[in-house]
mmCIF file of C-alpha atoms in Angstrom:
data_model
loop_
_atom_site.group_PDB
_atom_site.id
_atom_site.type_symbol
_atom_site.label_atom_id
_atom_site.label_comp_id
_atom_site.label_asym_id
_atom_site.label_seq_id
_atom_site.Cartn_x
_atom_site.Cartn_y
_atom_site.Cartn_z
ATOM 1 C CA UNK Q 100 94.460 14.942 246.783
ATOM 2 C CA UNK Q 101 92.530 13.818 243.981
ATOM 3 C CA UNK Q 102 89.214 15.246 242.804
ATOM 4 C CA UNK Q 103 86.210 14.771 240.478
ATOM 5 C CA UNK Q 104 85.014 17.370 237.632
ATOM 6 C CA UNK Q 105 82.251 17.014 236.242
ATOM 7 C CA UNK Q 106 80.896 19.431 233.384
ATOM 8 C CA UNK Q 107 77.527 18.881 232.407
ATOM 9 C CA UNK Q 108 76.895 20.422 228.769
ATOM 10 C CA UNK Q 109 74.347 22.708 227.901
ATOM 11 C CA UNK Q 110 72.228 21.027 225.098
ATOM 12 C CA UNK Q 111 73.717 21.066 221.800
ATOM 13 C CA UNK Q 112 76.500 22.034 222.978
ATOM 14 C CA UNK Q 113 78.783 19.725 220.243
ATOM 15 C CA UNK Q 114 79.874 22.922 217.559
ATOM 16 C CA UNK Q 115 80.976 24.659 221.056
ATOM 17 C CA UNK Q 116 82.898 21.639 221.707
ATOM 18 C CA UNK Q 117 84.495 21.519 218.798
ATOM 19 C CA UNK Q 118 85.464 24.646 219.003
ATOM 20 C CA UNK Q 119 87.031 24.673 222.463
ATOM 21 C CA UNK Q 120 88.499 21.478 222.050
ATOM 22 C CA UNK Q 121 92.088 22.320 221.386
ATOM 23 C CA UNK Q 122 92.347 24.597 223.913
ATOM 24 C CA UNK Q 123 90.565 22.360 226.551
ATOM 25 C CA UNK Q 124 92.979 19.393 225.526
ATOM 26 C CA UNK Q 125 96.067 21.350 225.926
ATOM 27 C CA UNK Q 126 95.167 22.263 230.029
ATOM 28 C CA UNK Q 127 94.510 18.117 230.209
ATOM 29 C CA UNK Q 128 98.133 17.498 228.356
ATOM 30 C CA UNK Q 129 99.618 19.699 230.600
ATOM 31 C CA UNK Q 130 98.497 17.583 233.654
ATOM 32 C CA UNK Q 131 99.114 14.331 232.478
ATOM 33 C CA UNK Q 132 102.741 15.959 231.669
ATOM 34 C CA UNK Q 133 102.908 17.115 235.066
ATOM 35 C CA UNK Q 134 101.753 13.560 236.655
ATOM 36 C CA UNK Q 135 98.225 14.806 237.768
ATOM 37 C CA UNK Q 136 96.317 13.655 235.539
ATOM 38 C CA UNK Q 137 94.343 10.346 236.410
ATOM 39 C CA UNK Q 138 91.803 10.115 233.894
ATOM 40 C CA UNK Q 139 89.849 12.509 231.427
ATOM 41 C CA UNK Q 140 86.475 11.875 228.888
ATOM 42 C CA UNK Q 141 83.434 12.609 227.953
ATOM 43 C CA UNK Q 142 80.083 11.354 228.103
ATOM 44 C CA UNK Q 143 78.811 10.522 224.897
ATOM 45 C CA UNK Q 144 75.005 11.248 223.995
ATOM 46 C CA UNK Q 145 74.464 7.809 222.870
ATOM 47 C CA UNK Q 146 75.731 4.253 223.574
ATOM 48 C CA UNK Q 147 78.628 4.753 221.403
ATOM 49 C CA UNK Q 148 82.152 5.467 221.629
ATOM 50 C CA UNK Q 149 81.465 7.719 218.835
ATOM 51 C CA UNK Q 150 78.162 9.857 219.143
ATOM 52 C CA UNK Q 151 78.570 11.546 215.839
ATOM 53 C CA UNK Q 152 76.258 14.307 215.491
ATOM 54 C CA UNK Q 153 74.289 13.234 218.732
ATOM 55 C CA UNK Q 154 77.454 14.800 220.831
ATOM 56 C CA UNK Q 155 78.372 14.787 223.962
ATOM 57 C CA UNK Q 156 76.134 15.431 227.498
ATOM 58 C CA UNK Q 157 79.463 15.866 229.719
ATOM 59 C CA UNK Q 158 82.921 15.186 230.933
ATOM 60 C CA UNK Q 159 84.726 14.121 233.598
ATOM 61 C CA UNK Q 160 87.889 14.425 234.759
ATOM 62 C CA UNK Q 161 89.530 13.031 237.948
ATOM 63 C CA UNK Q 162 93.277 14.867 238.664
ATOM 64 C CA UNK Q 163 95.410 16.146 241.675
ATOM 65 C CA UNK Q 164 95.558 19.381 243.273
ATOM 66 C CA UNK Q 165 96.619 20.540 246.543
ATOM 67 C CA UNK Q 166 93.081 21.441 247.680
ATOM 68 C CA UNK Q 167 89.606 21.420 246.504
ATOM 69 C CA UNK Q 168 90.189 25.554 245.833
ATOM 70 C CA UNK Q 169 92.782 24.897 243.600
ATOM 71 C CA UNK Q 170 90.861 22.552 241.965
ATOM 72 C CA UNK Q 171 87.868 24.305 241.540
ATOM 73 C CA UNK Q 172 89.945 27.330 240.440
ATOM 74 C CA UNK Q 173 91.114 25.428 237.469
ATOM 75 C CA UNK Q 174 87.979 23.660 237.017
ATOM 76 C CA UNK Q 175 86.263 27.592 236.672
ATOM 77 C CA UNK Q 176 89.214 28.469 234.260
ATOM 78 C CA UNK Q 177 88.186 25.698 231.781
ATOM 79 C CA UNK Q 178 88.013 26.635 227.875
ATOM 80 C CA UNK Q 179 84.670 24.469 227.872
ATOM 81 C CA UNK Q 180 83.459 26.456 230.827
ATOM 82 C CA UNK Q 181 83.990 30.027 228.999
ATOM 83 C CA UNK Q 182 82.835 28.876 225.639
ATOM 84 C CA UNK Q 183 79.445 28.143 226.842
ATOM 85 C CA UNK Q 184 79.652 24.246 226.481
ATOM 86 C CA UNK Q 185 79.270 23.111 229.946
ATOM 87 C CA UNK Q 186 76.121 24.792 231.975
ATOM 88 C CA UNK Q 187 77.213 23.595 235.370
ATOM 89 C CA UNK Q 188 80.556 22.286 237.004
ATOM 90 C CA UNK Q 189 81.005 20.022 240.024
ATOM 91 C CA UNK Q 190 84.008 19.558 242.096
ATOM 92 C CA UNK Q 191 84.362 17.064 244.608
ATOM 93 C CA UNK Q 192 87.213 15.145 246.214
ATOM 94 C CA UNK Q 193 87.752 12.029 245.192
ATOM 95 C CA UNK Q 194 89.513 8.577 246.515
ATOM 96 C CA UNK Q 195 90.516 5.749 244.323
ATOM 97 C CA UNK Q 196 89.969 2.884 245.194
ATOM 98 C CA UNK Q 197 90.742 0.106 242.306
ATOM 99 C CA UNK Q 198 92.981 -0.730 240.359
#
């Protein structure tokens, strides 16, 4: 099943980011790799593709587990999580729809 995770970041949270990034990206790679991956971004600060130094309030990602405590398992193991850049998670199953 699919489901929805949704970090919301603590404020100024974009040198934390920055920080975590790499190792954040690589646990995303490895589910697109693996076919589980159905989408993945953040939400910027500002209406702009590219916030600059305004950053980032979020991210969400939308990818398959077998059940919503696997998902929140790896959702709790996320580099973002344990550097301090997200200040709450939410996981929720999810059903797409379109396209």
């Amino acid at each position: 099943m699919w489901y929805a995770i949704v970090g919301t970041d603590v404020a100024d949270s974009l040198a934390l980011r920055q920080a975590a990034r790499p190792a954040h990206l690589a646990r995303l790679t490895a589910l697109h790799e693996a076919g589980r991956l159905l989408l993945a971004g953040p939400f910027p600060a500002i209406d702009s593709p590219d916030p600059g130094p305004a950053g980032f309030t979020g991210s969400l990602i939308v990818a398959e587990f077998a059940d919503l405590d696997a998902a929140r398992a790896w959702a709790d193991a996320d580099p973002y999580l344990a550097a301090g850049v997200y200040r709450e998670v939410s996981v929720r199953p999810f059903r797409p729809v379109l396209p």
